[in-house]
Coordinates of C-alpha atoms in Angstrom, one line a residue:
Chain A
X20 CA 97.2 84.6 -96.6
X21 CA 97.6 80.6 -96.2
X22 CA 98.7 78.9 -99.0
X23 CA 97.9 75.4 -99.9
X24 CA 99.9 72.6 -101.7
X25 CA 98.5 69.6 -102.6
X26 CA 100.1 66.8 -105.9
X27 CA 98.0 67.4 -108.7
X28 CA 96.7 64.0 -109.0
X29 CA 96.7 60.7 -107.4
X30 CA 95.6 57.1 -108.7
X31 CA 94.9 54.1 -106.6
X32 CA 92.6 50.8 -106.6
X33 CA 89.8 50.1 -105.1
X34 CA 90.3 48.8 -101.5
X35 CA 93.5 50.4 -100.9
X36 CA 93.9 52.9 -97.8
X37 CA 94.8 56.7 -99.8
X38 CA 96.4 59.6 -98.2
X39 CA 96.5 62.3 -99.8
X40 CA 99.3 65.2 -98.3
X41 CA 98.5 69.2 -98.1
X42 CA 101.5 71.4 -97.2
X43 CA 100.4 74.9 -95.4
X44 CA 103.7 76.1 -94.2
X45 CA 102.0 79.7 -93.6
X46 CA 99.5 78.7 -91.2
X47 CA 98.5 81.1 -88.7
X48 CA 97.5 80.4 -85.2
X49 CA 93.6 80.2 -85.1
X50 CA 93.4 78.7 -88.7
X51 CA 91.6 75.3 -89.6
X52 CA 92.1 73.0 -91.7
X53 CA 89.1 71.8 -94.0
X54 CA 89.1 69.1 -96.7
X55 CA 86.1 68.7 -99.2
X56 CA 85.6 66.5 -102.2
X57 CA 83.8 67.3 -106.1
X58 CA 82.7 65.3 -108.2
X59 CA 82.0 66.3 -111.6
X60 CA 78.9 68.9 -112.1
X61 CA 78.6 69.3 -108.3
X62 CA 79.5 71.4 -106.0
X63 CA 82.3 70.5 -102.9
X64 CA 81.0 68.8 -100.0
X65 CA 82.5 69.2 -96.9
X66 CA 84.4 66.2 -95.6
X67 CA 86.4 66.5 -92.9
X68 CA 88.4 69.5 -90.2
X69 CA 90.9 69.6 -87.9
X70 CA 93.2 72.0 -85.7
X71 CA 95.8 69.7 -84.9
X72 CA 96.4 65.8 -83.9
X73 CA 94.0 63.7 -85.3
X74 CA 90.5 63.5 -86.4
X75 CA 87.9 60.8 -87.6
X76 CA 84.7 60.8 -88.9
X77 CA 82.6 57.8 -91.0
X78 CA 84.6 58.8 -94.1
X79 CA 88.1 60.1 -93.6
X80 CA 90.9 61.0 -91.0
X81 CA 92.8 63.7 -91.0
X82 CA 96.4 63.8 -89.6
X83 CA 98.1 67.2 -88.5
X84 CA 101.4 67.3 -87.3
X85 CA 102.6 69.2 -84.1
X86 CA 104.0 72.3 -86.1
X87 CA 100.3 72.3 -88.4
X88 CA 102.4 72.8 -91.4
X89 CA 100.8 70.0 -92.9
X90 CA 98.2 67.8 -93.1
X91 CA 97.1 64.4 -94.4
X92 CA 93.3 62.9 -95.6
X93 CA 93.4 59.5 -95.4
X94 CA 90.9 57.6 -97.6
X95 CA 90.5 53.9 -96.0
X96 CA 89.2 50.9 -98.2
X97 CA 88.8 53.4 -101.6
X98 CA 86.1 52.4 -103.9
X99 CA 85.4 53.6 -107.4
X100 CA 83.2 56.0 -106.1
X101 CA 85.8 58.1 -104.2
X102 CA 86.9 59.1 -107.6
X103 CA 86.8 63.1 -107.2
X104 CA 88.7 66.2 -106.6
X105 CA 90.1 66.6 -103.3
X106 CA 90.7 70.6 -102.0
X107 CA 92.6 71.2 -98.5
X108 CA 91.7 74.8 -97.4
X109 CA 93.1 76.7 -94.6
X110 CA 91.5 78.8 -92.8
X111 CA 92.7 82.5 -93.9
X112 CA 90.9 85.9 -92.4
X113 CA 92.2 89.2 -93.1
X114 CA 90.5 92.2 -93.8
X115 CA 88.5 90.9 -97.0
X116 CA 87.9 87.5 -95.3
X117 CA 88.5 84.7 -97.7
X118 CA 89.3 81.0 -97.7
X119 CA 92.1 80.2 -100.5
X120 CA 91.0 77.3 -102.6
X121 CA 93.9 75.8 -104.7
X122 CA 93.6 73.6 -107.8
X123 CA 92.9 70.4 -105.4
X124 CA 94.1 66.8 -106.1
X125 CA 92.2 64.5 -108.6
X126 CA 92.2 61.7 -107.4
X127 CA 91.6 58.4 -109.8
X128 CA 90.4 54.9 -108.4
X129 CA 90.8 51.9 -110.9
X130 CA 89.1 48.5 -110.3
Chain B
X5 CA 71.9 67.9 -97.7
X6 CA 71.5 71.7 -97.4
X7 CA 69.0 73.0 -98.7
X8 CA 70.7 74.8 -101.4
X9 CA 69.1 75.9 -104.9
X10 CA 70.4 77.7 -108.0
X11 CA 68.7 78.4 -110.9
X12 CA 68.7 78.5 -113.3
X13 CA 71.0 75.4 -113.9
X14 CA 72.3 76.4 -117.2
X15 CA 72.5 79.7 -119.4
X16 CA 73.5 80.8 -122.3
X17 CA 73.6 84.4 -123.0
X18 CA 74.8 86.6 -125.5
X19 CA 77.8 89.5 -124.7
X20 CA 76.6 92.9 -123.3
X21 CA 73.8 91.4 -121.7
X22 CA 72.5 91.7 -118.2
X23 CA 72.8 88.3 -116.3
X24 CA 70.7 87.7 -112.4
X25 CA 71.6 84.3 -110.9
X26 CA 69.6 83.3 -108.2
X27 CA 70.5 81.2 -105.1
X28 CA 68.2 80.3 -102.4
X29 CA 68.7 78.4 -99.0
X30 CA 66.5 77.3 -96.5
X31 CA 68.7 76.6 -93.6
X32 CA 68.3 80.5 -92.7
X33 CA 72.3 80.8 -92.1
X34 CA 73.9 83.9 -92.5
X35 CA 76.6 84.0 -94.3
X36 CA 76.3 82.9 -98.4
X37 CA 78.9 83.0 -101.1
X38 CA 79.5 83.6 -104.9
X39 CA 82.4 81.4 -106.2
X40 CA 82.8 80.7 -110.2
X41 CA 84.8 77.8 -111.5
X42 CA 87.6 77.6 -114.4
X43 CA 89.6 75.2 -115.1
X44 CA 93.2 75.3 -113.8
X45 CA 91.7 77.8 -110.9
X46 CA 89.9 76.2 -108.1
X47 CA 87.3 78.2 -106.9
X48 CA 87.5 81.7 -106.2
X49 CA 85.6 84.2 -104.2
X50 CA 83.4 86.8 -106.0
X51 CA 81.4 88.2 -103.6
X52 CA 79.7 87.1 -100.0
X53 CA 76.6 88.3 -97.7
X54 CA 77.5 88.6 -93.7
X55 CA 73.5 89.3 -93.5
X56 CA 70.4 90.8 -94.9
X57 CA 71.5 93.7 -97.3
X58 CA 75.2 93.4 -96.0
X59 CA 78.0 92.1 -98.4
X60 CA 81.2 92.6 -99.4
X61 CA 83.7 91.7 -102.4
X62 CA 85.8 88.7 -102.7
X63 CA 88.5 88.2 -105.0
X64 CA 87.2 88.4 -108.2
X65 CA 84.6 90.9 -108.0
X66 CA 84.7 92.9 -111.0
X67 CA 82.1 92.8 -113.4
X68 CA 79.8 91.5 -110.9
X69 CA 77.1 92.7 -108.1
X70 CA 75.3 90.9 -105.5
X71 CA 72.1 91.4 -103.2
X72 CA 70.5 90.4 -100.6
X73 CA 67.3 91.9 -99.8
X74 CA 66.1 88.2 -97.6
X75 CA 68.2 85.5 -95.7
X76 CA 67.0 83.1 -97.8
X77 CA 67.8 84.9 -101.2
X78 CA 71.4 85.9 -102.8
X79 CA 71.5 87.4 -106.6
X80 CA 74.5 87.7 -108.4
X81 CA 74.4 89.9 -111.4
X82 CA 76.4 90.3 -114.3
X83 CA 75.4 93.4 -115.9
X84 CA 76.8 93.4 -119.0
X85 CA 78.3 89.6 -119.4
X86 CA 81.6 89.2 -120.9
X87 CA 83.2 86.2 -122.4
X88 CA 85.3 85.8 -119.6
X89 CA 82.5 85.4 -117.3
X90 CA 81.6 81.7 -119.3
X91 CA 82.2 80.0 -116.0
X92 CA 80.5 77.6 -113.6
X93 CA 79.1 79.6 -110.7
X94 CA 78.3 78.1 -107.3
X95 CA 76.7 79.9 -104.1
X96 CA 77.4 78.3 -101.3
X97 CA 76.5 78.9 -97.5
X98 CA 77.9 78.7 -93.9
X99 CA 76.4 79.1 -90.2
X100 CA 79.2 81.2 -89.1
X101 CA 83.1 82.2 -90.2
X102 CA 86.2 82.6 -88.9
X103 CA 88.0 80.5 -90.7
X104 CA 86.5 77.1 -89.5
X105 CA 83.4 77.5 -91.1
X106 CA 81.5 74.1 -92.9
X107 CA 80.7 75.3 -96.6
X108 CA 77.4 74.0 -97.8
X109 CA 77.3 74.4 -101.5
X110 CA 74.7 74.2 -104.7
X111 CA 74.7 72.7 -107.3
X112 CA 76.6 75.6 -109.6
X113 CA 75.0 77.1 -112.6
X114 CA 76.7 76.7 -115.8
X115 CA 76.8 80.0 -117.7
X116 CA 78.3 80.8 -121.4
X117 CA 78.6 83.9 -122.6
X118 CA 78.8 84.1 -126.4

């Protein structure tokens, strides 16, 4: 099963450009890699996904490097609102299909 | 946002009781999901629906039973709740799996178990 590493938390100010790393050195083949966000009392939302290179959407990038071992979410212009807790997943199917969801990274945005 | 709904939102229950929590969708995908929440573990797995009256155990499954008798509809029960079930449950849904699936989830039910 793909494991995830991600820091434990991560503080920044508003306006700054955040990246936020996820190591995965177990990744298989056909997995993804998936990145959502919490905030408090709700559930994850999904944010971004990738395979490899490079991906962008309205809220985030995502970076993956040739060998996929890792992966980084990259926040641009933070504002207080992206205060939350960020989860990397990989993509992990065996015989009792499951995705692996690690403690996450929360992620603190001061003024 | 998907249309997602728990209820109930919050629940507390006493030990040795029997617990349903309901989650209903109306974006008629296939697959749904039981996570709970405690702090220090992420979310894990309890059990998930592949269709109408087909499921199968996740990671934490004991204690707990699931069914799904419509799409749109997936109980979990606790039949006899435990302290160690207090937890913040979430169902969650996807159109398909593999590994690259899009997680849609509710809104989570807290539940404490005294």
């Amino acid at each position: 099963l793909a494991k995830t590493t991600q820091p434990i938390s991560m503080d920044s100010y508003e306006g700054q450009e955040v990246n936020i790393t996820c190591s995965h050195n177990n990744i298989a083949t056909n997995d993804y890699i998936t990145w959502y966000q919490q905030f408090p009392s709700q559930g994850p939302r999904f944010i971004i996904q990738g395979y490899k290179t490079k991906v962008t959407n309205e809220v985030a990038s995502l970076f993956i490097p040739a060998d996929r071992k890792s992966s980084t979410l990259s926040l641009p212009r933070v504002s207080l609102s992206d205060t939350a807790v960020y989860y990397c997943l990989v993509g992990a199917q065996d015989s009792n299909y499951q995705l692996i969801w690690g403690a996450g990274t929360k992620l603190i945005i001061k003024p | 946002d998907a249309g997602i709904t728990q209820s109930p939102r919050h629940k507390v229950t006493e030990t040795g009781t029997p617990v349903t929590l309901r989650c209903h969708q109306t974006e008629n995908h296939r697959y749904m999901y039981w996570y709970r929440q405690d702090p220090g573990h992420g979310l894990r797995l309890i059990h998930y629906s592949y269709g109408v009256k087909d499921t199968d155990k996740g990671e934490v499954s004991d204690g707990y039973s699931v069914s799904r008798s419509k799409t749109e509809d997936f109980l979990l029960t606790l039949e006899s709740a435990t302290s160690s079930q207090t937890s913040v449950y979430f169902c969650a849904i996807s159109e398909s799996t593999g590994g690259h699936e899009k997680l849609f989830f509710g809104s989570g039910t807290q539940l404490s178990v005294l």
